[in-house]
Short mmCIF file of C-alpha atoms in Angstrom, two decimals:
data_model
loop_
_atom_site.label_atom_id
_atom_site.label_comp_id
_atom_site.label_asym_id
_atom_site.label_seq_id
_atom_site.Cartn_x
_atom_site.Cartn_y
_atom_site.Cartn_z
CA UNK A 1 81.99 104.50 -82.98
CA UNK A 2 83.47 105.50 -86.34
CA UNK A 3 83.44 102.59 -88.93
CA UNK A 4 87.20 101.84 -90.66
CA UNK A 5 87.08 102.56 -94.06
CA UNK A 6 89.91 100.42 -96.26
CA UNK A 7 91.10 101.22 -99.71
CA UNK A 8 91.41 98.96 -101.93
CA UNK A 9 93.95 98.09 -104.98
CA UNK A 10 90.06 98.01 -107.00
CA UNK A 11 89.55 101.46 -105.56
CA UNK A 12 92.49 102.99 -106.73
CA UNK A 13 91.90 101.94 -110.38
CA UNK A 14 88.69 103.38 -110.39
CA UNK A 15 90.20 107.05 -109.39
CA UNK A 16 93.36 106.00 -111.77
CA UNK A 17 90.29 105.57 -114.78
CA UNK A 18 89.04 109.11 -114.15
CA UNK A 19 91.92 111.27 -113.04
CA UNK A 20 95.21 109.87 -115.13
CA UNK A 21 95.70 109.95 -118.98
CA UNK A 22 94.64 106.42 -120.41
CA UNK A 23 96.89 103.90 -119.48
CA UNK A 24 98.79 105.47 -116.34
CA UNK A 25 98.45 104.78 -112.67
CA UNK A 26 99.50 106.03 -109.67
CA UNK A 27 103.16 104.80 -108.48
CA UNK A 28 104.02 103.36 -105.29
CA UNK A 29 104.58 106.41 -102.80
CA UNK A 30 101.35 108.42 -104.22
CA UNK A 31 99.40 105.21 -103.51
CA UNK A 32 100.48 105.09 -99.92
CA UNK A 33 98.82 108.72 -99.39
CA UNK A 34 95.75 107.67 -100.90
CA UNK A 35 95.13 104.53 -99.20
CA UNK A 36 96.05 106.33 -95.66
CA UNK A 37 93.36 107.51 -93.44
CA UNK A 38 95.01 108.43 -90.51
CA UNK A 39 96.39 111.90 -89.18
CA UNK A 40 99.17 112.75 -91.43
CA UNK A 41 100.75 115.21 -93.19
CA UNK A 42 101.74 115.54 -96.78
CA UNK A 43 104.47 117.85 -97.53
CA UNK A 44 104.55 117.51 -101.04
CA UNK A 45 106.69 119.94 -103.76
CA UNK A 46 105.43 121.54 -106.54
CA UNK A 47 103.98 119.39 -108.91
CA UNK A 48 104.27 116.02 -107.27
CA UNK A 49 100.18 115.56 -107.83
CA UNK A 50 99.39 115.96 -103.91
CA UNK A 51 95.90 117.35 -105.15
CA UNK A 52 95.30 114.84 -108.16
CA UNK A 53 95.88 111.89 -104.84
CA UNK A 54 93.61 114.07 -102.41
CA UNK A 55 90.82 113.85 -105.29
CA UNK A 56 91.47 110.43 -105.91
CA UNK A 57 91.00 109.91 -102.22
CA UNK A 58 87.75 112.00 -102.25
CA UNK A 59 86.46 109.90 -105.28
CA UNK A 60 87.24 106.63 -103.62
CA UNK A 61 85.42 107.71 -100.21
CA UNK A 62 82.16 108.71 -102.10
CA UNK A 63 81.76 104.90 -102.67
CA UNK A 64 82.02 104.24 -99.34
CA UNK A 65 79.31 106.46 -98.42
CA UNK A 66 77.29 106.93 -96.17
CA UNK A 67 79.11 106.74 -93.29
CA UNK A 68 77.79 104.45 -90.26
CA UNK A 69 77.78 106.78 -87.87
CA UNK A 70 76.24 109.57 -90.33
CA UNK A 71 79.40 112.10 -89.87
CA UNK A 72 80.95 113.83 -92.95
CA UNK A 73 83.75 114.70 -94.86
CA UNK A 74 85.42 118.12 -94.48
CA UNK A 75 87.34 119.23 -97.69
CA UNK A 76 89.26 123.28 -96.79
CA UNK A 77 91.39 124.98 -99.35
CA UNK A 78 92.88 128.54 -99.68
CA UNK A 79 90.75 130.52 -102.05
CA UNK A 80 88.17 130.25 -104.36
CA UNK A 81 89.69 128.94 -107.43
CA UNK A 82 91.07 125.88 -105.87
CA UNK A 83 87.73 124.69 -104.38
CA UNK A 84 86.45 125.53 -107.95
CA UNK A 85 89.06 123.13 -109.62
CA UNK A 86 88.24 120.28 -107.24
CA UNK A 87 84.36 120.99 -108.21
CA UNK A 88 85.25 121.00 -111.76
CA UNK A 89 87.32 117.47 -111.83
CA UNK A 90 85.46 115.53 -109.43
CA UNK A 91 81.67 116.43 -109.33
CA UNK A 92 79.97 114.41 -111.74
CA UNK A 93 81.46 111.49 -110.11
CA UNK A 94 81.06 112.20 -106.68
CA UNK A 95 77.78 114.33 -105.90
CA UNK A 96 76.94 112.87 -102.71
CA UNK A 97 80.46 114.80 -101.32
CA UNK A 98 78.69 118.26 -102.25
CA UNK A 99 75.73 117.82 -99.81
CA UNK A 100 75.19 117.05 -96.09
CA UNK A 101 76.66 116.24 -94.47
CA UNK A 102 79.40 117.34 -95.98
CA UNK A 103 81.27 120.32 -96.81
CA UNK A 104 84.11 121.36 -99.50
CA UNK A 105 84.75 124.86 -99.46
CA UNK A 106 87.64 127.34 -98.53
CA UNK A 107 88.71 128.40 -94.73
CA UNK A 108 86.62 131.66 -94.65
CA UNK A 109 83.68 129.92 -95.98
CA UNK A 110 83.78 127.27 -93.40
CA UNK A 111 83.92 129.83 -90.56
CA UNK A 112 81.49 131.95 -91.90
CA UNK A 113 78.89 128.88 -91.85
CA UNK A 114 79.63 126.70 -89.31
CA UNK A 115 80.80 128.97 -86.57
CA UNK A 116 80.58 133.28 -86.87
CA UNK A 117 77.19 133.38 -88.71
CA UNK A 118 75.06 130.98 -85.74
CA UNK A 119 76.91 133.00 -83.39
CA UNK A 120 75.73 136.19 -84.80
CA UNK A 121 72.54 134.69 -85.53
CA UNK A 122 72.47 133.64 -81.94
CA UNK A 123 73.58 136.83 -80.39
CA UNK A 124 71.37 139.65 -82.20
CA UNK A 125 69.04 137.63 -83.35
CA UNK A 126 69.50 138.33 -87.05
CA UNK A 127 72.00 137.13 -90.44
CA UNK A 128 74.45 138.99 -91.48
CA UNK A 129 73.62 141.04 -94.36
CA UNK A 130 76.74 141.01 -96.36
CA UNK A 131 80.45 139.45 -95.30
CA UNK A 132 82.98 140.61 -97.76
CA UNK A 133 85.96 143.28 -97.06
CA UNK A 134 85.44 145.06 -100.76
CA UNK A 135 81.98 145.76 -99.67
CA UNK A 136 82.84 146.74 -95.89
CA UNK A 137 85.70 149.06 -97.40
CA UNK A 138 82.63 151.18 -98.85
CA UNK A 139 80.70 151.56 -96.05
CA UNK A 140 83.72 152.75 -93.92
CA UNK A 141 84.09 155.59 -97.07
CA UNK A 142 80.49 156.21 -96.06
CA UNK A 143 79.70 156.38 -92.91
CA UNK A 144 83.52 158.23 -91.89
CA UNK A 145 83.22 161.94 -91.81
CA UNK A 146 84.90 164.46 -94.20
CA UNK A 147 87.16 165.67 -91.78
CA UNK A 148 87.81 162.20 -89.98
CA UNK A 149 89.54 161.30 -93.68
CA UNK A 150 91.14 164.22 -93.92
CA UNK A 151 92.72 164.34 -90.80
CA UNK A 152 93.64 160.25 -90.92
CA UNK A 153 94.85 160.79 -94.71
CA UNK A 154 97.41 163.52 -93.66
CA UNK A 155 98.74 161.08 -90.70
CA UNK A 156 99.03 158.08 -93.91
CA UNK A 157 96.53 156.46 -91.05
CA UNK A 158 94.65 153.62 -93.28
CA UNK A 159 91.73 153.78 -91.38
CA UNK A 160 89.92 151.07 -93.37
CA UNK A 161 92.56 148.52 -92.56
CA UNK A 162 92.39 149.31 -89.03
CA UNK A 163 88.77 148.91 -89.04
CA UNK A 164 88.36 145.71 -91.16
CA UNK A 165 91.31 143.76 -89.17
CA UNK A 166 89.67 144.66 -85.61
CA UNK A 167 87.16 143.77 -83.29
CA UNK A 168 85.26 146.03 -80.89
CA UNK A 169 85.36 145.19 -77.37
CA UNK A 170 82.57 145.75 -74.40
CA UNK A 171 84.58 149.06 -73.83
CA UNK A 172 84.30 150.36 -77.04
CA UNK A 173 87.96 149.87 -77.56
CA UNK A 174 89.41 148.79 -80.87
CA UNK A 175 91.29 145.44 -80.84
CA UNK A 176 92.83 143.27 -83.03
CA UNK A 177 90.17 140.65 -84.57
CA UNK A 178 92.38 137.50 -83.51
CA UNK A 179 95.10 138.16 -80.65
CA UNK A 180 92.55 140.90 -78.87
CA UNK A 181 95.68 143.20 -78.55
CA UNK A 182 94.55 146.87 -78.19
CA UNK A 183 94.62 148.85 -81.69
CA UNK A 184 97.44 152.03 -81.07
CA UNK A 185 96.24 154.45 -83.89
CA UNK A 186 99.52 156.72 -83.71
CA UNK A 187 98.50 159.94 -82.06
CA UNK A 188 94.89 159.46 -81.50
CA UNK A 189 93.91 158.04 -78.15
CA UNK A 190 91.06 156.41 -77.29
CA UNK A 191 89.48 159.28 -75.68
CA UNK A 192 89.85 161.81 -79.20
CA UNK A 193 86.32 162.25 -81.19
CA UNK A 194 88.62 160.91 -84.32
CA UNK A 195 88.41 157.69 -82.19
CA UNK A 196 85.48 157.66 -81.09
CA UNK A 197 84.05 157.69 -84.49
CA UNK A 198 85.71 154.60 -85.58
CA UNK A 199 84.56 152.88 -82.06
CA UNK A 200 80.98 153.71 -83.36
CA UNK A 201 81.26 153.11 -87.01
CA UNK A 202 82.36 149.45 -86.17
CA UNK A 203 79.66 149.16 -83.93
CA UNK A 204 77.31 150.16 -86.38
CA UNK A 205 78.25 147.82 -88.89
CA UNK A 206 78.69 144.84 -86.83
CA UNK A 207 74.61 145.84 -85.61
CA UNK A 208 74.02 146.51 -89.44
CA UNK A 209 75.30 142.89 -90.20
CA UNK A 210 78.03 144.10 -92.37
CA UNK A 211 81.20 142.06 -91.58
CA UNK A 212 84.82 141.90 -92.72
CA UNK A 213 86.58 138.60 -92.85
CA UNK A 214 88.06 139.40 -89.65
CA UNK A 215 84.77 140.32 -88.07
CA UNK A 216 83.98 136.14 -89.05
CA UNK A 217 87.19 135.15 -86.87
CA UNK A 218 86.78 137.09 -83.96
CA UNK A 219 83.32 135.79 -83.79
CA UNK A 220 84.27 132.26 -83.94
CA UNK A 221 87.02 132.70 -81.35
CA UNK A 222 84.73 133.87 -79.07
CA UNK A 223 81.86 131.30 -80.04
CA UNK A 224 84.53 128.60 -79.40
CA UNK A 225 85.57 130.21 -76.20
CA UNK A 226 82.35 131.02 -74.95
CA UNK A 227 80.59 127.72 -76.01
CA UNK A 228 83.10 124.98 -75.36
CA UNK A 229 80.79 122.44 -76.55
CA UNK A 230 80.94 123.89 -80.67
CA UNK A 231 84.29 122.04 -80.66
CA UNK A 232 82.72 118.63 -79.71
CA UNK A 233 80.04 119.30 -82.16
CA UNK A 234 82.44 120.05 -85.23
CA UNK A 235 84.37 117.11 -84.67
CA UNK A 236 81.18 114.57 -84.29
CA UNK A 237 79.91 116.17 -87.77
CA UNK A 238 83.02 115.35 -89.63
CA UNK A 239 84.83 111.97 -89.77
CA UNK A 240 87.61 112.95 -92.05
CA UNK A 241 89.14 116.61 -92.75
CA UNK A 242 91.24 117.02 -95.75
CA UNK A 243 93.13 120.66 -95.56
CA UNK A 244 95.16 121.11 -99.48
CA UNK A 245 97.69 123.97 -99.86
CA UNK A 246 98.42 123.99 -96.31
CA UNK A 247 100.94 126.11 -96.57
CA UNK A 248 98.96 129.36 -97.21
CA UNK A 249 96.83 129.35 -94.02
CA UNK A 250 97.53 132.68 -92.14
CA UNK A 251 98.44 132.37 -88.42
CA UNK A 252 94.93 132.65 -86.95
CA UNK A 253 93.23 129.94 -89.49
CA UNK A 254 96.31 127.76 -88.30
CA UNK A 255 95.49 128.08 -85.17
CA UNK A 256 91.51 128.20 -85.29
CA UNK A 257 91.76 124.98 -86.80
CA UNK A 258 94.29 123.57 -84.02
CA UNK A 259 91.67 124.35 -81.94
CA UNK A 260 88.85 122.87 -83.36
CA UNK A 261 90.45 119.37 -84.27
CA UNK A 262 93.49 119.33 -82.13
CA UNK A 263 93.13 120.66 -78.79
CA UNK A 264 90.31 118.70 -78.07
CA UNK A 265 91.53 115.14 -77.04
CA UNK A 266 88.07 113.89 -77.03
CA UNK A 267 88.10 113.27 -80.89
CA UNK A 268 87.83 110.41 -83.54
CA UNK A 269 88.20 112.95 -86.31
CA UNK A 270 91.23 112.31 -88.72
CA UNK A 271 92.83 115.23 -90.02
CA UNK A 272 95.16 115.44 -93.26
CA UNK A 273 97.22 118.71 -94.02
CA UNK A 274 98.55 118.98 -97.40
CA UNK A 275 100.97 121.44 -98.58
CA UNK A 276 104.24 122.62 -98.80
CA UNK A 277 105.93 124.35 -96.48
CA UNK A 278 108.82 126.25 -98.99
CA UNK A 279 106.08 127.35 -100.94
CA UNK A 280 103.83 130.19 -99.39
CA UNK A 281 101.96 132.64 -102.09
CA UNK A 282 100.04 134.48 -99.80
CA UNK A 283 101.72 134.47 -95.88
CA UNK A 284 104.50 137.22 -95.65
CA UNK A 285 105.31 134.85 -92.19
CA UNK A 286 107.40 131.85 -93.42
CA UNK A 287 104.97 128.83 -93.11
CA UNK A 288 107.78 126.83 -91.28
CA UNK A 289 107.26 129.23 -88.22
CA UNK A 290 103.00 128.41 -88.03
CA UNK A 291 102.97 124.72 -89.58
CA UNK A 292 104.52 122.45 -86.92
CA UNK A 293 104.64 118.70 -88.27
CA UNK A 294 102.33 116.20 -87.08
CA UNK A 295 104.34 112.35 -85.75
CA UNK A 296 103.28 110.92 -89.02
CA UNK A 297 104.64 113.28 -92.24
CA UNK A 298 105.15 111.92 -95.70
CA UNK A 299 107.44 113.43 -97.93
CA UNK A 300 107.70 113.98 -101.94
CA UNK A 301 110.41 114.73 -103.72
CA UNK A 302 109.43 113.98 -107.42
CA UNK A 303 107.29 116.05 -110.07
CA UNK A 304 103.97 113.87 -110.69
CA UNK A 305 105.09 114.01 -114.92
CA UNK A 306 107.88 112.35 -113.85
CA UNK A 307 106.25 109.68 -112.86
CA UNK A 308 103.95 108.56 -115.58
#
C-alpha cells in the first residue's frame, strides 16, 4: 500500500525560496499543479513555468523521502538538454532523486535500462556494446558492400535508414522496429542477394551488440509482450511518473508508455504528462492525433513573467 503524500503551504515556500527571484511566489493556479498528485495532465503554453512547478514538485517530494513502500520517482523528458537543465537547477537540493530508486532521464534512456538492455542481456547472454544511431550509421558504411551502395545509391534507396528504423524477424525478413509491418525496399524483394545482405548485416549487428534506437524499442515491445510480468514490475518500482514536454513523444514512446502505466489496471502508479499539445519541435504527426487527454487536464493560459 502506497503512503499519501500531502503538500503543504510550508512546502511550497521552500521550492518558492530556491526556484523564484527573491520575493515572488507561485500564484494560485501553478500552486494547484504542484500540490496535485494524482493522474493529470498539464497542458500548459509556452512559458507559463510548467517545468519551474514540475521542479518545485520534485524538490518538495525529496523531503518526503523515502517512500514507505520503498518505490521511486520516475522523471522522462525529450532529449538530453532538458534532463540536463533539471540536473543543473535542482541537484544540490535534491540528491536523493538522482539515485535508487529513482530515475530522471530522457525516454530512450529509460528503455535502454530498464527494459531492451536486460532483455538483450537475457537473450544472448551479453551487453550491448554500443546503442547510438551515429555510431550504427558507420558500421552499416562498413560492413555493406561496394556494389550493394552503388546499386541502392542509384535507386536514392537510404539503406541506413531502412536498417536503423527496422527489426529483423525469425525469417530473416526486415520489419519495421515498432508496428512489425514488413520493410518494401522498392524493387528488391526479399529473395535478391541486395536483400539478403541487409537481412545479414542487421543480424550481425544486433549479435555484435551494436543497436540503433529503434533496435531499443523493438526489444522492449517484445520484452513487454513476451514477459507480461515487466509491466507489473515497472509500476511497483515507481510511485510517481512525471513525463515534461509531452508533446514531443513520437507515436511508439506514446504508446510504449500507455502500455507500461496505462493498460495495466493493476496499478497504484500516478502518472503526470506535461506539455503542450500546439507546440511539437520534433513530431512531423500533430501531437493532438497521439496525445489523447486523460479525465483530469489542467489548463494554462498565462506566460509565468506575467505572473510575478
Amino acid at each position: 500500500m502506497s503512503q499519501t503524500v500531502e503538500i503543504t503551504d510550508e512546502d511550497i515556500r521552500y521550492a518558492e525560496n530556491i526556484l523564484l527571484p527573491q520575493g515572488k511566489t507561485f500564484d494560485d493556479e501553478r500552486r494547484k499543479f504542484i500540490c496535485n498528485l494524482s493522474t493529470i495532465d498539464l497542458q500548459a503554453v509556452p512559458g507559463s513555468g510548467k517545468t519551474t512547478a514540475l521542479l518545485a514538485k520534485l524538490l518538495i517530494l525529496e523531503t518526503k523521502l523515502p517512500l514507505s513502500d520503498g518505490s521511486g520517482i520516475l522523471v522522462l523528458s525529450h532529449t538530453n538538454a532538458a534532463v540536463d537543465e533539471i540536473k543543473e537547477r535542482i541537484h544540490q537540493y535534491c540528491p536523493k532523486l538522482f539515485r535508487y530508486p529513482h530515475f530522471i532521464g530522457t525516454i530512450q534512456s529509460f528503455v535502454n535500462e530498464f527494459l531492451a538492455i536486460p532483455y538483450y542481456l537475457f537473450k544472448l547472454k551479453k551487453k550491448p556494446l554500443r546503442i547510438d544511431n551515429e555510431i550504427y550509421a558507420e558500421q552499416i558504411e562498413f560492413a555493406l558492400s561496394y556494389n550493394t551502395k552503388i546499386a541502392l545509391s542509384k535507386r536514392s534507396i537510404n539503406y541506413i535508414d531502412i536498417l536503423s528504423n527496422s527489426f529483423i524477424s525469425n525469417k530473416q525478413i526486415l520489419q519495421h522496429f515498432w508496428s512489425n509491418d514488413e520493410v518494401t525496399i522498392p524493387k528488391i524483394g526479399s529473395h535478391t542477394n541486395t536483400y539478403k545482405e541487409l537481412a545479414t548485416i542487421k543480424i550481425n549487428l544486433l549479435k555484435t551488440g551494436i543497436l540503433s534506437f529503434g533496435d531499443c524499442y523493438a526489444l522492449a515491445q517484445k520484452y513487454l509482450s513476451n514477459y507480461p510480468i515487466i509491466h507489473k514490475i515497472i509500476n511497483k518500482r515507481f510511485q510517481y511518473v512525471f513525463i515534461d514536454e509531452m508533446q514531443d513523444m513520437d507515436t511508439h514512446q506514446y504508446e510504449l508508455i500507455e502500455k507500461i502505466f496505462t493498460e495495466n489496471n493493476d496499478t497504484n502508479t500516478i502518472i503526470q504528462r506535461i506539455g503542450d499539445k500546439n507546440q511539437s519541435i520534433y513530431n512531423s504527426i500533430k501531437a493532438e492525433s497521439i496525445w489523447q487527454d486523460r479525465g483530469n487536464v489542467q489548463r494554462w493560459i498565462r506566460k509565468f513573467e506575467q505572473l510575478l
